[in-house]
Amino acid sequence: MIPDWKVVQDYLEILEFPELKGIIFMQTACQAVQHQRGRRQYNKLRNLLKDARHDCVLFANEFQQDCYLPRERGESMDKWQTRSIYNAAVWYYHHCQERMPVILVTEDEEAVQQYGSETEGVFVISFKNYLDNFWPDLKATHELCDSILQSRRERERESQESHRKEYPEHLPLEVLEAGIKSGRYVQGILKVNKHRAQIEAFVRLQGASSKDAGLISDILIHGMKARNRSIHGDVVVVELLPKNEWKGRTTALCENDSEDKATGESPSEPMPTGRVVGILQKNWRDYVVTFPSREEVQSQGKNAQKILVTPWDYRIPKIRISTQQAEALQDFRVVVRIDSWESTSVYPNGHFVRVLGRIGDLEGEISTILVENSISVAPFSEAQMCEMPVNTPEKPWKVSPEEERERRDLRKTHLVFSIDPKGCEDVDDTLSVRTLNNGDLELGVHIADVTHFVKPNSCIDIEARTRATTYYLADRRYDMLPSILSADLCSLLGGVDRYAVSVMWELDKTSYEIKKVWYGRTIIRSAYKLFYEAAQELLDGNFNIIDDIPEFRDLDETSRQAKLEELVWAIGKLTDIARHVRAKRDLCGALELEGVEVRVQLDEQKNIHDLIPKQPLEVHETVAECMILANHWVAKKIWESFPHGALLRQHPPPHQEFFSELRECAKAKGFFIDTRSNKTLADSLDNANDPDDPIVNRLLRSMATQAMSNALYFSTGSCAEEEFHHYGLALDKYTHFTSPIRRYSDIIVHRLLMAAISKDKKMEIKENLFSNKDLEELCRHINNRNRAAQHSQKRSTELFQCMYFKDKGQETEERCISDGVIYSMRTNGVLVFIPRFGIKGAAYLKNKDGLVISCGPDNRSEWKPGSLQRSQNKITSTTTGGESVTFHLFDHVTVRISVQTSRCHSDTIRLEIVSNKPYMIPDTELSHQTALLPKSDLVKEVTKSVEEAQLAQEVKVNVIQEDYQEYCQTKGRSLYILLEEIRDLALLDVSNSHGL
């Protein structure tokens, strides 16, 4: 089967069905998708071609001498593309010696008539006829095809009926390119402000055109007309308006677009403002939407088959689809896809794809988060699992004699152990330290040798590359690799032989200065699988904890004492070395930024009882410093061997203007924050300590974190060496080497390291290394997937956070009242940090009705007529009755926490100031805070409580259960386990749920 270019464009989601295999995609069709449907659709097509499960091929027909057809004078692009694809199909039929009939599927009726009977053995039919004749039992494809056809007929009919243009036409591509080159237009990525989606968007500049125009900031796009049918994420071309038409961004807190009028707030200083004149790349993807209620359907008009659905993402406009199932689907989250947005239509047109689940159901909401972040993680295929090694009681896995000869064996010479979160399954790093014969020390970092099992371009390697990372959500994880590797043969568990890639340094016994370093493949046997709390207890000298360490349980007293002394010495020595390494980075300006992990505590009925921020341990820093050291030295090694093809990680310095709020807030407390370099910033933050309120320093560090740029992977051949620097870690070169089980970037780095070792030994390089161009493309993909992983993790954690506070009596529940600290001022409210729960959010001082807050002597607040007066470090609310209350930066206030529910969007945390005085914690709550359950038990119990609550509601349909079994790969004890490894996301900032 060969699809025409129009079929590939319109029916790609059907072609993605696993039953449709062996499709031949012509180069002409693929290029049509790339040029007309944008990057996302084109990448979907590329991923389909790369997926070995579909067994599809790309035929470069325009580079084949007998297939290439020049475009004739006056011939339309559509006709030439169809003619080229048909000609290639005929050639393909003859190339196969006419043994196999070829079916060309097209939506062009003229092509069916013209070519249908021209060549015997080459059949030209419509796509719907193809499905009816060859896949009559594949019901899902027929329903989807009917939906797409209905949507197209509606568009064509409306196009004929409507002549009024709602938007100006986009300029032709050649005009846009010429305008960008001349400097008349600028290009960039459209970013819609989700709090004012109807009126405010910004274009983040790209390319040299912005420099030529003398622009250093984003361009404001004010209103839907100026946006001209572009959607969040599109690469657009913008024409600047005259300066007298420039507008400013709104500075008030805002929950929706109408509130600016209600509060009467004025915008900030005018900034460059423009209008979209064309789109270079569409960012259209699958969108989760909610159908209108029955009343809303009736209000939309007489034709109820054409429905406006509301996307879950505030930044996406409503989408018009044709359906007869609106009433049946009004309680569900549904996936739709945009087909077109004509200049005569106020809204884009789309079609129904599939149902996700009921609104408010845990599984439906989790599926929504996955779809919104373009995360599609199907179970590992049979072909991929066939490549996996076997490890069963009947056939246990063993170290091979060949590997024993080629690797350095550390099993009898080194005390190797791991320190991880309790209940961790994927142990990909272990440590060792010992004294050498010459008195010096040897420090070792040993990482699971994943690349021994995952060969380049194998089925499992292609799948891991597509996933790029393990996705950690609040109650589950989606593994990058099958569990036979991630939780077994590549997990460095205690007491079993495992393959590793090791970095070992010889250190001076007193100064800990590095004398030499060794890289290579090893065989290890971890002696202990420690959890962080146990390691910290041993470090602190509390040896009663050994009863909780399985490796000590069956030892006699003499052996137990000897092994305990050995282990305690190793942990202490590792900590000393880590302190030295950290001190050296501190001298260079390494930053200590704020992060909070939240524990979950349950009551006897297994309801979520408490959220408690977890305190960091010194042993966390010990392990982290050893991993940073290994990543740094591996980065240097692979760059020295492959200066134009190494994968490194850069963290560019932040823009100085992003630090303005940090400097102003610190100034309010009498501190000066010097942001000229990472060293001066780190020193300033260390000195900005208020002895009366330690929360101040935490907030300042959090604000510094928010000002940072994102760290990104890159190929060393794509930028100059001075751009390699990692600002946050204060290192000239850095990469990721220590977590190949859950990051594909680390797999690439392992292969580069093995190739570098082979190069040093003058041996043949067996690894398939990427060119600079291919590596840069891979880095872009990994960076994109990492952002998706971070966003989905944050969203899922916020989902559970809302579950914690939802449906509680706000007046009586202690959990809903807490102490908060004001850390930023806005024209109509303040931003508040709740140390108790690690939450940040907005609290209004002026509501939609124009009333201002009034705090009485009885610790209660109410809304009254009045006005707000804001200065740099304080804001005063004055009622018409003369009552006045002033809020200063870093004031402690009493805050009520509630959940703002939404049928169409995600629930959000809402904060309300109830008193301008600090909240006094009751004695009962203090006692609750001390009764912490072990973390692994909390993980298991929270998952149970959610499942039991859903079963009690009796709304969990079989379809959702089947979807869960299909897509949820790991569930249970891993809840929240690895949040601490992603520290830049640990401080949950819900302030973005309110306009800033």
Short mmCIF file of C-alpha atoms in Angstrom, two decimals, residues 160-321:
data_model
loop_
_atom_site.label_atom_id
_atom_site.label_comp_id
_atom_site.label_asym_id
_atom_site.label_seq_id
_atom_site.Cartn_x
_atom_site.Cartn_y
_atom_site.Cartn_z
CA GLN A 160 -18.39 27.67 -0.06
CA GLU A 161 -21.08 29.34 2.04
CA SER A 162 -18.92 31.90 3.86
CA HIS A 163 -17.20 34.81 2.15
CA ARG A 164 -16.58 37.04 5.17
CA LYS A 165 -12.98 36.90 6.37
CA GLU A 166 -12.42 36.86 10.12
CA TYR A 167 -8.63 37.11 9.71
CA PRO A 168 -6.26 38.42 7.03
CA GLU A 169 -4.66 35.88 4.72
CA HIS A 170 -1.14 34.74 5.56
CA LEU A 171 1.57 36.03 3.25
CA PRO A 172 3.19 33.53 0.83
CA LEU A 173 6.31 31.73 2.04
CA GLU A 174 8.62 33.48 -0.42
CA VAL A 175 7.37 36.90 0.77
CA LEU A 176 7.92 35.92 4.40
CA GLU A 177 11.45 34.66 3.76
CA ALA A 178 12.36 37.80 1.82
CA GLY A 179 10.90 40.01 4.56
CA ILE A 180 12.87 38.19 7.27
CA LYS A 181 16.06 38.53 5.25
CA SER A 182 15.53 42.25 4.69
CA GLY A 183 14.66 42.89 8.36
CA ARG A 184 11.10 44.01 7.70
CA TYR A 185 9.72 40.95 9.52
CA VAL A 186 11.05 38.93 12.46
CA GLN A 187 10.44 35.29 13.27
CA GLY A 188 9.96 33.54 16.60
CA ILE A 189 7.91 31.06 18.61
CA LEU A 190 4.47 32.15 19.80
CA LYS A 191 4.00 31.81 23.58
CA VAL A 192 0.45 32.46 24.78
CA ASN A 193 -0.13 33.78 28.31
CA LYS A 194 -2.51 31.14 29.67
CA HIS A 195 -4.00 33.58 32.21
CA ARG A 196 -4.97 36.07 29.47
CA ALA A 197 -5.13 33.71 26.53
CA GLN A 198 -7.62 35.84 24.60
CA ILE A 199 -5.62 39.05 24.71
CA GLU A 200 -1.94 38.44 25.46
CA ALA A 201 0.75 36.41 23.70
CA PHE A 202 4.45 36.92 23.15
CA VAL A 203 6.82 35.97 20.37
CA ARG A 204 10.17 34.64 21.56
CA LEU A 205 12.64 35.75 18.92
CA GLN A 206 14.69 33.44 16.73
CA GLY A 207 17.41 33.92 14.15
CA ALA A 208 19.42 36.91 12.98
CA SER A 209 16.38 39.00 12.03
CA SER A 210 15.79 40.01 15.64
CA LYS A 211 19.34 41.33 15.94
CA ASP A 212 18.99 43.26 12.71
CA ALA A 213 15.80 44.85 14.06
CA GLY A 214 17.61 45.86 17.24
CA LEU A 215 15.25 43.87 19.49
CA ILE A 216 16.37 42.41 22.83
CA SER A 217 12.98 41.47 24.31
CA ASP A 218 9.96 39.42 23.31
CA ILE A 219 7.30 40.95 21.04
CA LEU A 220 3.82 41.41 22.47
CA ILE A 221 0.91 40.17 20.32
CA HIS A 222 -2.22 41.85 21.68
CA GLY A 223 -5.55 40.22 20.87
CA MET A 224 -6.71 37.30 18.74
CA LYS A 225 -6.89 39.38 15.54
CA ALA A 226 -3.20 40.24 15.75
CA ARG A 227 -2.43 36.57 16.43
CA ASN A 228 -4.01 35.74 13.05
CA ARG A 229 -4.84 32.03 13.56
CA SER A 230 -1.48 31.11 15.06
CA ILE A 231 -1.51 28.72 18.02
CA HIS A 232 0.80 28.43 21.03
CA GLY A 233 4.11 26.92 19.89
CA ASP A 234 3.83 27.90 16.20
CA VAL A 235 6.90 29.41 14.53
CA VAL A 236 5.46 32.70 13.27
CA VAL A 237 6.55 35.73 11.27
CA VAL A 238 5.74 39.09 12.85
CA GLU A 239 5.51 42.64 11.58
CA LEU A 240 6.20 45.30 14.20
CA LEU A 241 3.58 48.00 14.75
CA PRO A 242 4.50 51.71 14.94
CA LYS A 243 5.80 52.74 18.38
CA ASN A 244 2.70 54.80 19.14
CA GLU A 245 0.66 51.55 18.96
CA TRP A 246 2.87 49.57 21.36
CA LYS A 247 1.21 48.18 24.48
CA GLY A 248 2.44 46.91 27.85
CA ARG A 249 1.92 43.59 29.62
CA THR A 250 -0.49 43.54 32.56
CA THR A 251 1.09 43.44 36.01
CA ALA A 252 -1.97 42.52 38.08
CA LEU A 253 -2.71 39.05 39.39
CA CYS A 254 -5.41 37.60 37.19
CA GLU A 255 -7.53 34.46 37.00
CA ASN A 256 -9.11 35.26 33.65
CA ASP A 257 -9.08 37.85 30.92
CA SER A 258 -12.03 39.87 32.18
CA GLU A 259 -10.49 40.60 35.55
CA ASP A 260 -8.25 43.39 34.29
CA LYS A 261 -11.35 45.50 33.68
CA ALA A 262 -12.83 44.56 37.04
CA THR A 263 -9.76 45.56 38.97
CA GLY A 264 -8.97 48.56 36.79
CA GLU A 265 -5.27 47.82 36.70
CA SER A 266 -3.04 49.57 34.18
CA PRO A 267 -0.43 47.71 32.12
CA SER A 268 3.32 48.10 32.45
CA GLU A 269 5.55 50.21 30.21
CA PRO A 270 4.95 49.78 26.45
CA MET A 271 7.02 47.07 24.80
CA PRO A 272 7.57 46.09 21.14
CA THR A 273 4.18 45.05 19.78
CA GLY A 274 3.39 43.38 16.48
CA ARG A 275 1.00 41.28 14.45
CA VAL A 276 1.42 37.86 12.87
CA VAL A 277 1.62 37.93 9.06
CA GLY A 278 2.47 34.28 8.45
CA ILE A 279 3.28 30.89 9.96
CA LEU A 280 6.48 29.04 9.12
CA GLN A 281 5.81 25.91 11.20
CA LYS A 282 2.54 24.81 12.76
CA ASN A 283 2.76 23.24 16.19
CA TRP A 284 -0.53 21.35 15.93
CA ARG A 285 -0.75 18.21 18.04
CA ASP A 286 -3.37 16.13 19.83
CA TYR A 287 -5.39 18.23 22.27
CA VAL A 288 -7.44 17.07 25.24
CA VAL A 289 -10.80 18.81 25.26
CA THR A 290 -14.05 18.85 27.20
CA PHE A 291 -17.43 18.82 25.49
CA PRO A 292 -19.92 21.50 26.52
CA SER A 293 -22.71 20.67 28.91
CA ARG A 294 -26.21 19.97 27.60
CA GLU A 295 -27.25 23.56 28.26
CA GLU A 296 -24.17 24.93 26.50
CA VAL A 297 -24.81 22.71 23.47
CA GLN A 298 -28.31 24.08 23.17
CA SER A 299 -27.03 27.64 23.46
CA GLN A 300 -24.50 27.13 20.65
CA GLY A 301 -27.23 27.11 18.03
CA LYS A 302 -29.62 25.04 16.02
CA ASN A 303 -27.01 22.76 14.45
CA ALA A 304 -25.93 20.70 17.44
CA GLN A 305 -23.70 18.46 15.30
CA LYS A 306 -21.10 21.25 15.08
CA ILE A 307 -19.76 21.67 18.58
CA LEU A 308 -17.22 24.04 20.12
CA VAL A 309 -15.06 22.04 22.52
CA THR A 310 -12.81 23.62 25.16
CA PRO A 311 -9.16 22.51 25.30
CA TRP A 312 -7.69 21.53 28.69
CA ASP A 313 -4.77 23.86 27.90
CA TYR A 314 -5.91 27.46 28.46
CA ARG A 315 -3.57 28.66 25.69
CA ILE A 316 -5.38 26.81 22.91
CA PRO A 317 -8.55 28.36 21.40
CA LYS A 318 -11.82 26.48 21.29
CA ILE A 319 -11.99 23.92 18.49
CA ARG A 320 -15.03 23.24 16.32
CA ILE A 321 -15.74 19.60 15.53
#
